[in-house]
Amino acid sequence: MKVMLSKNAAGRLTAYVPKKDLEEEVVQQTDTDDGKVFTLANGWQLVFTNLPDPLQLPKTLEAKRLA
């Protein structure tokens, strides 16, 4: 699914999923063998396999939902 990553007014990383009209703050980031997993405030976990480093925001990327 397409996910747009950006920073909110407080400077925290947020994820927006247009298909679900969902915008949540990223509360945890974890590195795994599959890529980087972002846990959102609503409990969703999104894995990004090709996350560029350094990450320049805003950026729309492909992600897979784990939970």
PDB file of C-alpha atoms in Angstrom:
ATOM      1  CA  MET A   1       0.000   0.000   0.000  1.00  0.00           C
ATOM      2  CA  LYS A   2       1.099   3.585  -0.597  1.00  0.00           C
ATOM      3  CA  VAL A   3       2.079   5.488   2.549  1.00  0.00           C
ATOM      4  CA  MET A   4       3.156   9.111   2.772  1.00  0.00           C
ATOM      5  CA  LEU A   5       5.672   9.847   5.518  1.00  0.00           C
ATOM      6  CA  SER A   6       6.015  13.396   6.814  1.00  0.00           C
ATOM      7  CA  LYS A   7       6.580  15.381   9.998  1.00  0.00           C
ATOM      8  CA  ASN A   8       3.748  17.011  11.935  1.00  0.00           C
ATOM      9  CA  ALA A   9       3.791  20.472  13.555  1.00  0.00           C
ATOM     10  CA  ALA A  10       5.457  19.000  16.657  1.00  0.00           C
ATOM     11  CA  GLY A  11       8.269  17.569  14.511  1.00  0.00           C
ATOM     12  CA  ARG A  12       7.215  13.930  14.944  1.00  0.00           C
ATOM     13  CA  LEU A  13       7.097  11.414  12.103  1.00  0.00           C
ATOM     14  CA  THR A  14       3.593  10.682  10.780  1.00  0.00           C
ATOM     15  CA  ALA A  15       2.254   8.165   8.288  1.00  0.00           C
ATOM     16  CA  TYR A  16      -0.725   8.901   6.027  1.00  0.00           C
ATOM     17  CA  VAL A  17      -2.503   6.048   4.211  1.00  0.00           C
ATOM     18  CA  PRO A  18      -4.651   7.691   1.490  1.00  0.00           C
ATOM     19  CA  LYS A  19      -6.662   4.553   0.699  1.00  0.00           C
ATOM     20  CA  LYS A  20      -7.875   4.388   4.323  1.00  0.00           C
ATOM     21  CA  ASP A  21      -7.837   8.185   4.902  1.00  0.00           C
ATOM     22  CA  LEU A  22      -5.748   7.448   7.981  1.00  0.00           C
ATOM     23  CA  GLU A  23      -3.056   9.657   9.474  1.00  0.00           C
ATOM     24  CA  GLU A  24      -1.246   8.459  12.593  1.00  0.00           C
ATOM     25  CA  GLU A  25       1.933   9.318  14.444  1.00  0.00           C
ATOM     26  CA  VAL A  26       4.803   6.826  14.348  1.00  0.00           C
ATOM     27  CA  VAL A  27       5.416   5.760  17.951  1.00  0.00           C
ATOM     28  CA  GLN A  28       8.165   3.161  17.391  1.00  0.00           C
ATOM     29  CA  GLN A  29      10.733   2.263  14.718  1.00  0.00           C
ATOM     30  CA  THR A  30      12.365  -1.172  14.581  1.00  0.00           C
ATOM     31  CA  ASP A  31      14.996  -2.553  12.193  1.00  0.00           C
ATOM     32  CA  THR A  32      14.335  -6.120  11.011  1.00  0.00           C
ATOM     33  CA  ASP A  33      15.712  -8.440   8.333  1.00  0.00           C
ATOM     34  CA  ASP A  34      12.737  -7.494   6.111  1.00  0.00           C
ATOM     35  CA  GLY A  35      13.289  -3.743   6.486  1.00  0.00           C
ATOM     36  CA  LYS A  36      12.224  -1.004   8.866  1.00  0.00           C
ATOM     37  CA  VAL A  37       9.003  -1.501  10.833  1.00  0.00           C
ATOM     38  CA  PHE A  38       7.038   1.567  11.943  1.00  0.00           C
ATOM     39  CA  THR A  39       4.435   1.101  14.670  1.00  0.00           C
ATOM     40  CA  LEU A  40       1.644   3.661  14.467  1.00  0.00           C
ATOM     41  CA  ALA A  41      -0.317   5.152  17.360  1.00  0.00           C
ATOM     42  CA  ASN A  42      -3.371   3.057  16.406  1.00  0.00           C
ATOM     43  CA  GLY A  43      -1.355  -0.184  16.672  1.00  0.00           C
ATOM     44  CA  TRP A  44      -0.765  -0.805  12.962  1.00  0.00           C
ATOM     45  CA  GLN A  45       2.698  -2.037  12.007  1.00  0.00           C
ATOM     46  CA  LEU A  46       4.002  -1.078   8.567  1.00  0.00           C
ATOM     47  CA  VAL A  47       7.182  -2.543   7.074  1.00  0.00           C
ATOM     48  CA  PHE A  48       9.196  -0.562   4.543  1.00  0.00           C
ATOM     49  CA  THR A  49      11.712  -2.638   2.570  1.00  0.00           C
ATOM     50  CA  ASN A  50      13.501   0.062   0.572  1.00  0.00           C
ATOM     51  CA  LEU A  51      13.630   3.007   2.942  1.00  0.00           C
ATOM     52  CA  PRO A  52      16.251   5.514   1.776  1.00  0.00           C
ATOM     53  CA  ASP A  53      18.828   6.758   4.252  1.00  0.00           C
ATOM     54  CA  PRO A  54      18.741   9.647   4.994  1.00  0.00           C
ATOM     55  CA  LEU A  55      14.983   9.944   4.676  1.00  0.00           C
ATOM     56  CA  GLN A  56      13.914  13.219   3.046  1.00  0.00           C
ATOM     57  CA  LEU A  57      10.343  14.155   3.910  1.00  0.00           C
ATOM     58  CA  PRO A  58       7.607  14.292   2.764  1.00  0.00           C
ATOM     59  CA  LYS A  59       7.964  11.043   0.812  1.00  0.00           C
ATOM     60  CA  THR A  60       5.471   8.518  -0.569  1.00  0.00           C
ATOM     61  CA  LEU A  61       6.665   4.915  -0.300  1.00  0.00           C
ATOM     62  CA  GLU A  62       5.348   1.382  -0.662  1.00  0.00           C
ATOM     63  CA  ALA A  63       4.690  -0.448   2.625  1.00  0.00           C
ATOM     64  CA  LYS A  64       3.185  -3.699   3.803  1.00  0.00           C
ATOM     65  CA  ARG A  65       0.894  -3.905   6.837  1.00  0.00           C
ATOM     66  CA  LEU A  66       1.909  -6.506   9.424  1.00  0.00           C
ATOM     67  CA  ALA A  67      -0.730  -5.936  12.084  1.00  0.00           C
TER      68      ALA A  67
END
